[in-house]
CSV table of N, CA and C in Angstrom, one decimal:
chain,number,residue,atom,x,y,z
A,1,MET,N,-0.6,22.2,0.2
A,1,MET,CA,-1.5,21.3,1.0
A,1,MET,C,-0.7,20.9,2.3
A,2,THR,N,-1.4,20.9,3.4
A,2,THR,CA,-0.8,20.5,4.6
A,2,THR,C,-1.4,19.1,5.0
A,3,PHE,N,-0.5,18.2,5.3
A,3,PHE,CA,-0.9,16.9,5.8
A,3,PHE,C,0.0,16.5,6.9
A,4,VAL,N,-0.4,15.5,7.6
A,4,VAL,CA,0.3,14.9,8.7
A,4,VAL,C,0.5,13.4,8.5
A,5,VAL,N,1.7,12.9,8.7
A,5,VAL,CA,1.9,11.5,8.7
A,5,VAL,C,2.0,11.0,10.1
A,6,ARG,N,1.2,10.0,10.5
A,6,ARG,CA,1.2,9.6,11.9
A,6,ARG,C,1.0,8.1,12.0
A,7,GLU,N,1.2,7.6,13.2
A,7,GLU,CA,0.9,6.2,13.4
A,7,GLU,C,-0.7,6.0,13.5
A,8,PRO,N,-1.2,5.0,12.9
A,8,PRO,CA,-2.7,4.8,13.0
A,8,PRO,C,-3.1,4.4,14.4
A,9,GLN,N,-4.4,4.7,14.7
A,9,GLN,CA,-5.0,4.3,16.0
A,9,GLN,C,-6.2,3.4,15.7
A,10,MET,N,-6.7,2.8,16.8
A,10,MET,CA,-7.9,1.9,16.6
A,10,MET,C,-9.0,2.8,16.1
A,11,THR,N,-9.0,4.1,16.4
A,11,THR,CA,-10.1,4.9,15.9
A,11,THR,C,-10.1,5.0,14.4
A,12,ASP,N,-9.0,4.6,13.7
A,12,ASP,CA,-8.9,4.6,12.3
A,12,ASP,C,-9.4,3.3,11.7
A,13,ALA,N,-9.9,2.4,12.5
A,13,ALA,CA,-10.2,1.0,12.0
A,13,ALA,C,-11.2,0.9,11.0
A,14,GLU,N,-12.1,1.9,10.8
A,14,GLU,CA,-13.1,2.0,9.8
A,14,GLU,C,-12.6,2.8,8.6
A,15,ALA,N,-11.9,3.8,8.8
A,15,ALA,CA,-11.4,4.7,7.8
A,15,ALA,C,-10.3,4.1,6.9
A,16,ILE,N,-9.4,3.3,7.5
A,16,ILE,CA,-8.3,2.8,6.7
A,16,ILE,C,-8.9,1.7,5.7
A,17,PRO,N,-9.7,0.8,6.1
A,17,PRO,CA,-10.2,-0.1,5.0
A,17,PRO,C,-11.0,0.5,3.9
A,18,ALA,N,-11.8,1.6,4.3
A,18,ALA,CA,-12.5,2.3,3.3
A,18,ALA,C,-11.6,3.0,2.3
A,19,LEU,N,-10.5,3.6,2.8
A,19,LEU,CA,-9.5,4.2,2.0
A,19,LEU,C,-8.8,3.2,1.2
A,20,HIS,N,-8.5,2.0,1.7
A,20,HIS,CA,-7.9,0.9,1.0
A,20,HIS,C,-8.7,0.5,-0.2
A,21,VAL,N,-10.0,0.3,-0.1
A,21,VAL,CA,-10.8,0.0,-1.2
A,21,VAL,C,-10.9,1.1,-2.2
A,22,ALA,N,-11.0,2.4,-1.7
A,22,ALA,CA,-11.1,3.5,-2.6
A,22,ALA,C,-9.8,3.7,-3.4
A,23,THR,N,-8.7,3.5,-2.8
A,23,THR,CA,-7.4,3.7,-3.6
A,23,THR,C,-7.2,2.5,-4.6
A,24,TRP,N,-7.7,1.3,-4.2
A,24,TRP,CA,-7.6,0.2,-5.1
A,24,TRP,C,-8.5,0.4,-6.3
A,25,ARG,N,-9.7,1.0,-6.1
A,25,ARG,CA,-10.6,1.3,-7.2
A,25,ARG,C,-10.0,2.3,-8.1
A,26,GLU,N,-9.4,3.3,-7.6
A,26,GLU,CA,-8.7,4.3,-8.4
A,26,GLU,C,-7.6,3.7,-9.2
A,27,THR,N,-6.8,2.8,-8.6
A,27,THR,CA,-5.6,2.3,-9.2
A,27,THR,C,-5.8,1.1,-10.1
A,28,TYR,N,-6.7,0.2,-9.7
A,28,TYR,CA,-6.8,-1.1,-10.4
A,28,TYR,C,-8.2,-1.4,-11.1
A,29,GLU,N,-9.2,-0.6,-10.9
A,29,GLU,CA,-10.5,-0.9,-11.4
A,29,GLU,C,-10.5,-1.4,-12.9
A,30,HIS,N,-9.6,-0.7,-13.7
A,30,HIS,CA,-9.5,-1.0,-15.1
A,30,HIS,C,-8.9,-2.3,-15.4
A,31,LEU,N,-8.2,-2.9,-14.4
A,31,LEU,CA,-7.5,-4.2,-14.6
A,31,LEU,C,-8.3,-5.4,-14.0
A,32,LEU,N,-9.1,-5.1,-13.0
A,32,LEU,CA,-9.8,-6.2,-12.3
A,32,LEU,C,-11.2,-6.5,-13.0
A,33,PRO,N,-11.7,-7.7,-12.8
A,33,PRO,CA,-12.9,-8.1,-13.5
A,33,PRO,C,-14.1,-7.2,-13.0
A,34,GLU,N,-15.0,-7.0,-13.8
A,34,GLU,CA,-16.2,-6.2,-13.5
A,34,GLU,C,-16.9,-6.9,-12.3
A,35,GLY,N,-17.3,-6.1,-11.3
A,35,GLY,CA,-17.9,-6.7,-10.1
A,35,GLY,C,-17.0,-7.1,-9.0
A,36,PHE,N,-15.7,-6.8,-9.2
A,36,PHE,CA,-14.7,-7.2,-8.2
A,36,PHE,C,-14.9,-6.6,-6.9
A,37,PHE,N,-15.3,-5.3,-6.9
A,37,PHE,CA,-15.4,-4.6,-5.6
A,37,PHE,C,-16.8,-4.9,-4.9
A,38,THR,N,-16.9,-6.0,-4.3
A,38,THR,CA,-18.1,-6.4,-3.6
A,38,THR,C,-18.0,-6.1,-2.1
A,39,ALA,N,-19.1,-6.3,-1.4
A,39,ALA,CA,-19.1,-6.2,0.0
A,39,ALA,C,-18.1,-7.1,0.7
A,40,ASP,N,-17.8,-8.3,0.1
A,40,ASP,CA,-16.8,-9.2,0.6
A,40,ASP,C,-15.4,-8.6,0.6
A,41,VAL,N,-15.1,-7.9,-0.5
A,41,VAL,CA,-13.8,-7.2,-0.6
A,41,VAL,C,-13.7,-6.2,0.6
A,42,ALA,N,-14.7,-5.4,0.8
A,42,ALA,CA,-14.7,-4.4,1.9
A,42,ALA,C,-14.6,-5.1,3.2
A,43,ASP,N,-15.3,-6.2,3.4
A,43,ASP,CA,-15.2,-6.9,4.7
A,43,ASP,C,-13.8,-7.5,4.9
A,44,MET,N,-13.2,-8.0,3.8
A,44,MET,CA,-11.8,-8.6,4.0
A,44,MET,C,-10.9,-7.5,4.4
A,45,ARG,N,-11.0,-6.3,3.8
A,45,ARG,CA,-10.1,-5.2,4.2
A,45,ARG,C,-10.4,-4.7,5.7
A,46,ARG,N,-11.6,-4.7,6.1
A,46,ARG,CA,-11.9,-4.4,7.5
A,46,ARG,C,-11.3,-5.4,8.5
A,47,ARG,N,-11.4,-6.7,8.1
A,47,ARG,CA,-10.8,-7.7,9.0
A,47,ARG,C,-9.3,-7.6,9.0
A,48,MET,N,-8.7,-7.4,7.9
A,48,MET,CA,-7.3,-7.2,7.7
A,48,MET,C,-6.8,-6.1,8.6
A,49,TRP,N,-7.4,-4.9,8.5
A,49,TRP,CA,-6.9,-3.7,9.2
A,49,TRP,C,-7.3,-3.8,10.7
A,50,SER,N,-8.3,-4.4,11.0
A,50,SER,CA,-8.7,-4.6,12.4
A,50,SER,C,-7.6,-5.5,13.1
A,51,GLN,N,-7.1,-6.5,12.4
A,51,GLN,CA,-6.0,-7.3,12.9
A,51,GLN,C,-4.7,-6.6,13.0
A,52,ILE,N,-4.4,-5.8,11.9
A,52,ILE,CA,-3.1,-5.1,11.9
A,52,ILE,C,-3.1,-4.1,13.1
A,53,LEU,N,-4.2,-3.4,13.3
A,53,LEU,CA,-4.3,-2.3,14.3
A,53,LEU,C,-4.4,-2.9,15.7
A,54,SER,N,-5.0,-4.0,15.9
A,54,SER,CA,-5.2,-4.5,17.2
A,54,SER,C,-4.0,-5.4,17.7
A,55,THR,N,-3.2,-5.9,16.7
A,55,THR,CA,-2.1,-6.8,17.1
A,55,THR,C,-0.9,-6.2,16.5
A,56,ARG,N,-0.3,-5.2,17.1
A,56,ARG,CA,0.9,-4.5,16.6
A,56,ARG,C,2.1,-5.5,16.7
A,57,ARG,N,2.7,-5.5,15.6
A,57,ARG,CA,3.9,-6.4,15.5
A,57,ARG,C,5.2,-5.5,15.3
A,58,PRO,N,6.2,-5.7,16.2
A,58,PRO,CA,7.3,-4.8,16.1
A,58,PRO,C,8.1,-4.8,14.8
A,59,GLU,N,7.9,-5.8,14.0
A,59,GLU,CA,8.6,-5.8,12.7
A,59,GLU,C,7.9,-5.1,11.6
A,60,HIS,N,6.7,-4.6,11.9
A,60,HIS,CA,5.9,-3.8,11.0
A,60,HIS,C,5.9,-2.4,11.3
A,61,THR,N,6.0,-1.5,10.3
A,61,THR,CA,5.8,-0.1,10.5
A,61,THR,C,4.6,0.3,9.7
A,62,VAL,N,3.6,0.9,10.3
A,62,VAL,CA,2.4,1.4,9.6
A,62,VAL,C,2.2,2.9,9.9
A,63,ARG,N,1.9,3.6,8.8
A,63,ARG,CA,1.6,5.0,9.0
A,63,ARG,C,0.5,5.4,8.1
A,64,VAL,N,-0.2,6.4,8.5
A,64,VAL,CA,-1.3,7.0,7.7
A,64,VAL,C,-1.0,8.5,7.4
A,65,ALA,N,-1.6,9.0,6.4
A,65,ALA,CA,-1.5,10.5,6.1
A,65,ALA,C,-2.9,11.0,6.2
A,66,GLU,N,-2.9,12.2,6.9
A,66,GLU,CA,-4.2,12.8,7.2
A,66,GLU,C,-4.2,14.3,6.7
A,67,ALA,N,-5.2,14.7,6.1
A,67,ALA,CA,-5.4,16.1,5.8
A,67,ALA,C,-6.8,16.5,6.0
A,68,ASP,N,-7.0,17.7,6.5
A,68,ASP,CA,-8.4,18.2,6.7
A,68,ASP,C,-9.3,17.3,7.4
A,69,GLY,N,-8.7,16.6,8.4
A,69,GLY,CA,-9.5,15.7,9.3
A,69,GLY,C,-9.9,14.3,8.6
A,70,GLY,N,-9.3,14.0,7.4
A,70,GLY,CA,-9.6,12.7,6.8
A,70,GLY,C,-8.3,12.0,6.3
A,71,LEU,N,-8.4,10.7,6.3
A,71,LEU,CA,-7.2,10.0,5.8
A,71,LEU,C,-7.1,10.1,4.3
A,72,ILE,N,-5.9,10.3,3.8
A,72,ILE,CA,-5.7,10.4,2.3
A,72,ILE,C,-4.6,9.4,1.8
A,73,GLY,N,-4.0,8.6,2.7
A,73,GLY,CA,-3.0,7.7,2.3
A,73,GLY,C,-2.6,6.8,3.4
A,74,PHE,N,-1.9,5.7,3.1
A,74,PHE,CA,-1.4,4.8,4.1
A,74,PHE,C,-0.3,3.9,3.6
A,75,ALA,N,0.6,3.4,4.5
A,75,ALA,CA,1.7,2.6,4.0
A,75,ALA,C,2.1,1.7,5.2
A,76,MET,N,2.7,0.5,4.8
A,76,MET,CA,3.1,-0.5,5.7
A,76,MET,C,4.4,-1.2,5.2
A,77,SER,N,5.3,-1.4,6.1
A,77,SER,CA,6.5,-2.1,5.7
A,77,SER,C,6.8,-3.2,6.8
A,78,GLY,N,7.7,-4.1,6.5
A,78,GLY,CA,8.1,-5.1,7.4
A,78,GLY,C,9.3,-5.8,6.9
A,79,ARG,N,9.4,-7.1,7.3
A,79,ARG,CA,10.5,-7.9,6.9
A,79,ARG,C,10.1,-8.8,5.7
A,80,SER,N,11.0,-9.0,4.7
A,80,SER,CA,10.7,-9.8,3.6
A,80,SER,C,11.1,-11.3,3.9
A,81,ASP,N,10.8,-12.2,3.0
A,81,ASP,CA,11.1,-13.6,3.2
A,81,ASP,C,12.6,-13.8,3.3
A,82,ASP,N,13.4,-12.9,2.7
A,82,ASP,CA,14.8,-13.1,2.7
A,82,ASP,C,15.4,-12.2,3.9
A,83,ASP,N,14.6,-11.9,4.8
A,83,ASP,CA,15.0,-11.1,6.1
A,83,ASP,C,15.5,-9.7,5.8
A,84,GLY,N,15.1,-9.2,4.6
A,84,GLY,CA,15.4,-7.7,4.4
A,84,GLY,C,14.1,-6.9,4.6
A,85,ALA,N,14.2,-5.6,4.4
A,85,ALA,CA,13.0,-4.8,4.5
A,85,ALA,C,12.2,-4.9,3.3
A,86,GLN,N,10.9,-4.8,3.5
A,86,GLN,CA,9.9,-4.9,2.3
A,86,GLN,C,8.8,-3.9,2.5
A,87,LEU,N,8.5,-3.2,1.5
A,87,LEU,CA,7.4,-2.3,1.4
A,87,LEU,C,6.2,-3.2,1.0
A,88,TYR,N,5.2,-3.3,1.9
A,88,TYR,CA,4.0,-4.1,1.7
A,88,TYR,C,2.9,-3.3,1.0
A,89,ILE,N,2.7,-2.1,1.5
A,89,ILE,CA,1.5,-1.3,1.0
A,89,ILE,C,1.9,0.1,1.0
A,90,LEU,N,1.5,0.8,-0.1
A,90,LEU,CA,1.6,2.3,-0.2
A,90,LEU,C,0.5,2.8,-1.2
A,91,TYR,N,-0.5,3.4,-0.6
A,91,TYR,CA,-1.5,4.0,-1.5
A,91,TYR,C,-1.9,5.4,-1.0
A,92,VAL,N,-2.1,6.2,-2.0
A,92,VAL,CA,-2.6,7.6,-1.7
A,92,VAL,C,-3.7,7.9,-2.7
A,93,LEU,N,-4.8,8.6,-2.2
A,93,LEU,CA,-5.9,8.9,-3.0
A,93,LEU,C,-5.4,9.7,-4.2
A,94,ALA,N,-5.9,9.5,-5.4
A,94,ALA,CA,-5.4,10.1,-6.7
A,94,ALA,C,-5.5,11.6,-6.6
A,95,ALA,N,-6.4,12.2,-5.9
A,95,ALA,CA,-6.5,13.6,-5.7
A,95,ALA,C,-5.3,14.2,-5.0
A,96,HIS,N,-4.5,13.4,-4.4
A,96,HIS,CA,-3.3,13.9,-3.6
A,96,HIS,C,-2.0,13.4,-4.2
A,97,HIS,N,-2.1,12.8,-5.4
A,97,HIS,CA,-0.9,12.4,-6.1
A,97,HIS,C,-0.1,13.6,-6.5
A,98,GLY,N,1.2,13.5,-6.4
A,98,GLY,CA,2.1,14.6,-6.7
A,98,GLY,C,2.2,15.7,-5.6
A,99,THR,N,1.7,15.5,-4.5
A,99,THR,CA,1.7,16.5,-3.4
A,99,THR,C,2.8,16.2,-2.4
A,100,GLY,N,3.5,15.1,-2.5
A,100,GLY,CA,4.5,14.7,-1.5
A,100,GLY,C,4.0,13.7,-0.4
A,101,VAL,N,2.7,13.4,-0.5
A,101,VAL,CA,2.2,12.5,0.5
A,101,VAL,C,2.8,11.1,0.4
A,102,GLY,N,2.8,10.6,-0.8
A,102,GLY,CA,3.4,9.3,-1.1
A,102,GLY,C,4.9,9.2,-0.6
A,103,GLN,N,5.6,10.2,-0.9
A,103,GLN,CA,7.0,10.2,-0.5
A,103,GLN,C,7.2,10.3,1.0
A,104,ALA,N,6.3,11.1,1.6
A,104,ALA,CA,6.4,11.2,3.1
A,104,ALA,C,6.0,9.8,3.8
A,105,LEU,N,5.0,9.2,3.2
A,105,LEU,CA,4.6,7.9,3.8
A,105,LEU,C,5.8,6.8,3.5
A,106,PHE,N,6.3,6.8,2.3
A,106,PHE,CA,7.4,5.9,2.0
A,106,PHE,C,8.6,6.1,2.9
A,107,ASP,N,9.0,7.4,3.1
A,107,ASP,CA,10.1,7.7,4.0
A,107,ASP,C,9.8,7.2,5.4
A,108,ALA,N,8.6,7.4,5.9
A,108,ALA,CA,8.2,7.1,7.2
A,108,ALA,C,8.2,5.6,7.5
A,109,VAL,N,7.9,4.8,6.5
A,109,VAL,CA,7.9,3.3,6.8
A,109,VAL,C,9.1,2.6,6.3
A,110,LEU,N,9.8,3.1,5.3
A,110,LEU,CA,10.9,2.4,4.7
A,110,LEU,C,12.2,3.1,4.8
A,111,GLY,N,12.2,4.3,4.4
A,111,GLY,CA,13.5,5.1,4.4
A,111,GLY,C,14.5,4.6,3.4
A,112,GLU,N,15.8,4.7,3.9
A,112,GLU,CA,16.9,4.3,3.0
A,112,GLU,C,17.3,2.8,3.3
A,113,GLY,N,18.2,2.4,2.5
A,113,GLY,CA,18.7,1.0,2.7
A,113,GLY,C,18.1,0.0,1.8
A,114,PRO,N,18.7,-1.2,1.8
A,114,PRO,CA,18.2,-2.3,0.9
A,114,PRO,C,16.8,-2.7,1.3
A,115,ALA,N,16.0,-2.9,0.2
A,115,ALA,CA,14.6,-3.2,0.4
A,115,ALA,C,14.0,-3.9,-0.9
A,116,SER,N,12.8,-4.4,-0.7
A,116,SER,CA,12.1,-5.0,-1.9
A,116,SER,C,10.7,-4.6,-1.8
A,117,LEU,N,10.0,-4.8,-2.9
A,117,LEU,CA,8.5,-4.5,-3.0
A,117,LEU,C,8.0,-5.2,-4.2
A,118,TRP,N,6.7,-5.4,-4.3
A,118,TRP,CA,6.0,-5.9,-5.4
A,118,TRP,C,5.1,-4.8,-6.0
A,119,VAL,N,5.1,-4.6,-7.3
A,119,VAL,CA,4.3,-3.5,-7.9
A,119,VAL,C,3.6,-4.1,-9.1
A,120,ALA,N,2.4,-3.7,-9.3
A,120,ALA,CA,1.6,-4.1,-10.5
A,120,ALA,C,2.3,-3.7,-11.8
A,121,THR,N,2.5,-4.6,-12.7
A,121,THR,CA,3.3,-4.2,-13.9
A,121,THR,C,2.5,-3.2,-14.7
A,122,GLU,N,1.2,-3.1,-14.5
A,122,GLU,CA,0.4,-2.1,-15.2
A,122,GLU,C,0.1,-0.8,-14.4
A,123,ASN,N,1.1,-0.5,-13.5
A,123,ASN,CA,1.0,0.7,-12.7
A,123,ASN,C,2.2,1.6,-12.9
A,124,PRO,N,2.2,2.3,-14.1
A,124,PRO,CA,3.4,3.0,-14.5
A,124,PRO,C,3.8,4.2,-13.5
A,125,ARG,N,2.7,4.8,-12.9
A,125,ARG,CA,3.0,5.9,-11.9
A,125,ARG,C,3.8,5.3,-10.7
A,126,ALA,N,3.4,4.2,-10.2
A,126,ALA,CA,4.1,3.6,-9.0
A,126,ALA,C,5.5,3.2,-9.4
A,127,ILE,N,5.6,2.6,-10.6
A,127,ILE,CA,6.9,2.1,-11.0
A,127,ILE,C,7.9,3.3,-11.1
A,128,ALA,N,7.4,4.4,-11.7
A,128,ALA,CA,8.3,5.6,-11.8
A,128,ALA,C,8.7,6.1,-10.4
A,129,PHE,N,7.7,6.1,-9.5
A,129,PHE,CA,8.0,6.6,-8.1
A,129,PHE,C,9.0,5.7,-7.5
A,130,TYR,N,8.9,4.4,-7.6
A,130,TYR,CA,9.9,3.5,-7.0
A,130,TYR,C,11.3,3.6,-7.7
A,131,ARG,N,11.3,3.8,-9.0
A,131,ARG,CA,12.6,4.0,-9.6
A,131,ARG,C,13.3,5.3,-9.1
A,132,ARG,N,12.5,6.3,-8.9
A,132,ARG,CA,13.1,7.6,-8.3
A,132,ARG,C,13.6,7.3,-6.9
A,133,ASN,N,13.1,6.3,-6.3
A,133,ASN,CA,13.6,6.0,-4.9
A,133,ASN,C,14.7,4.8,-4.9
A,134,GLY,N,15.2,4.6,-6.1
A,134,GLY,CA,16.4,3.7,-6.2
A,134,GLY,C,16.1,2.2,-6.5
A,135,PHE,N,14.8,1.9,-6.8
A,135,PHE,CA,14.4,0.5,-7.0
A,135,PHE,C,14.6,0.1,-8.5
A,136,ALA,N,14.8,-1.1,-8.8
A,136,ALA,CA,14.9,-1.7,-10.1
A,136,ALA,C,14.3,-3.1,-10.1
A,137,PHE,N,13.7,-3.5,-11.2
A,137,PHE,CA,13.2,-4.8,-11.4
A,137,PHE,C,14.3,-5.9,-11.3
A,138,ASP,N,14.0,-7.0,-10.6
A,138,ASP,CA,14.9,-8.1,-10.5
A,138,ASP,C,14.5,-9.3,-11.4
A,139,GLY,N,13.4,-9.2,-12.1
A,139,GLY,CA,13.0,-10.3,-13.0
A,139,GLY,C,11.9,-11.2,-12.4
A,140,ALA,N,11.7,-11.1,-11.1
A,140,ALA,CA,10.6,-12.0,-10.5
A,140,ALA,C,9.2,-11.4,-10.7
A,141,GLU,N,8.3,-12.3,-11.0
A,141,GLU,CA,6.9,-11.9,-11.2
A,141,GLU,C,6.0,-12.9,-10.5
A,142,GLN,N,4.8,-12.4,-10.2
A,142,GLN,CA,3.8,-13.3,-9.5
A,142,GLN,C,2.4,-12.8,-9.8
A,143,SER,N,1.5,-13.7,-9.7
A,143,SER,CA,0.1,-13.4,-9.8
A,143,SER,C,-0.6,-13.9,-8.6
A,144,ASP,N,-1.6,-13.1,-8.1
A,144,ASP,CA,-2.3,-13.4,-6.9
A,144,ASP,C,-3.7,-13.8,-7.4
A,145,PRO,N,-4.2,-15.0,-7.0
A,145,PRO,CA,-5.5,-15.4,-7.5
A,145,PRO,C,-6.6,-14.5,-6.9
A,146,GLY,N,-6.3,-13.8,-5.8
A,146,GLY,CA,-7.3,-12.9,-5.2
A,146,GLY,C,-7.5,-11.6,-6.0
A,147,THR,N,-6.5,-11.4,-6.9
A,147,THR,CA,-6.6,-10.2,-7.8
A,147,THR,C,-6.4,-10.6,-9.2
A,148,PRO,N,-7.4,-11.2,-9.8
A,148,PRO,CA,-7.2,-11.7,-11.2
A,148,PRO,C,-7.0,-10.6,-12.2
A,149,GLY,N,-6.0,-10.8,-13.0
A,149,GLY,CA,-5.7,-9.8,-14.0
A,149,GLY,C,-4.6,-8.9,-13.7
A,150,ILE,N,-4.1,-9.0,-12.5
A,150,ILE,CA,-2.9,-8.2,-12.1
A,150,ILE,C,-1.7,-9.0,-11.9
A,151,VAL,N,-0.7,-8.6,-12.6
A,151,VAL,CA,0.6,-9.3,-12.5
A,151,VAL,C,1.5,-8.3,-11.8
A,152,GLU,N,2.2,-8.9,-10.8
A,152,GLU,CA,3.1,-8.0,-10.0
A,152,GLU,C,4.6,-8.4,-10.3
A,153,ALA,N,5.4,-7.4,-10.3
A,153,ALA,CA,6.9,-7.7,-10.5
A,153,ALA,C,7.6,-7.1,-9.3
A,154,ARG,N,8.7,-7.8,-8.9
A,154,ARG,CA,9.5,-7.4,-7.7
A,154,ARG,C,10.5,-6.4,-8.1
A,155,MET,N,10.6,-5.4,-7.3
A,155,MET,CA,11.7,-4.4,-7.4
A,155,MET,C,12.5,-4.4,-6.2
A,156,VAL,N,13.8,-4.2,-6.3
A,156,VAL,CA,14.7,-4.2,-5.2
A,156,VAL,C,15.7,-3.0,-5.3
A,157,ARG,N,16.3,-2.7,-4.2
A,157,ARG,CA,17.4,-1.7,-4.2
A,157,ARG,C,18.4,-2.1,-3.1
């Protein structure tokens, strides 16, 4: 499979939020309450991505993966609260898992060096991916009231 990792453009402002919701459905639907994926959730993602794309911040790195004229994944990193690097977002459509898209996005936004991230404790595929990239759990956990039923654990390297 051929794909391209690139910086997103304002022309991606509708595709990225739709991809965000689609990848969340694939990843978390079994963990979230029935009816979670409402129009409000889609609207929140549209607003979020509109702001990210229209107000570029130098401390953030955002990339999308594209294949056959459509977006198949996205990632974003920045600075963590402790002034280190943090992976904020990395999602790839399930149909493209295992193709190298996730690794290419990861490398494009984070690369080597000390970093942290939060991962759902019920996401074994992501946990295995981050372990392969040198991350380990540090014991910190959190729950976000916006995503009931999902517990996140911090991983660092």
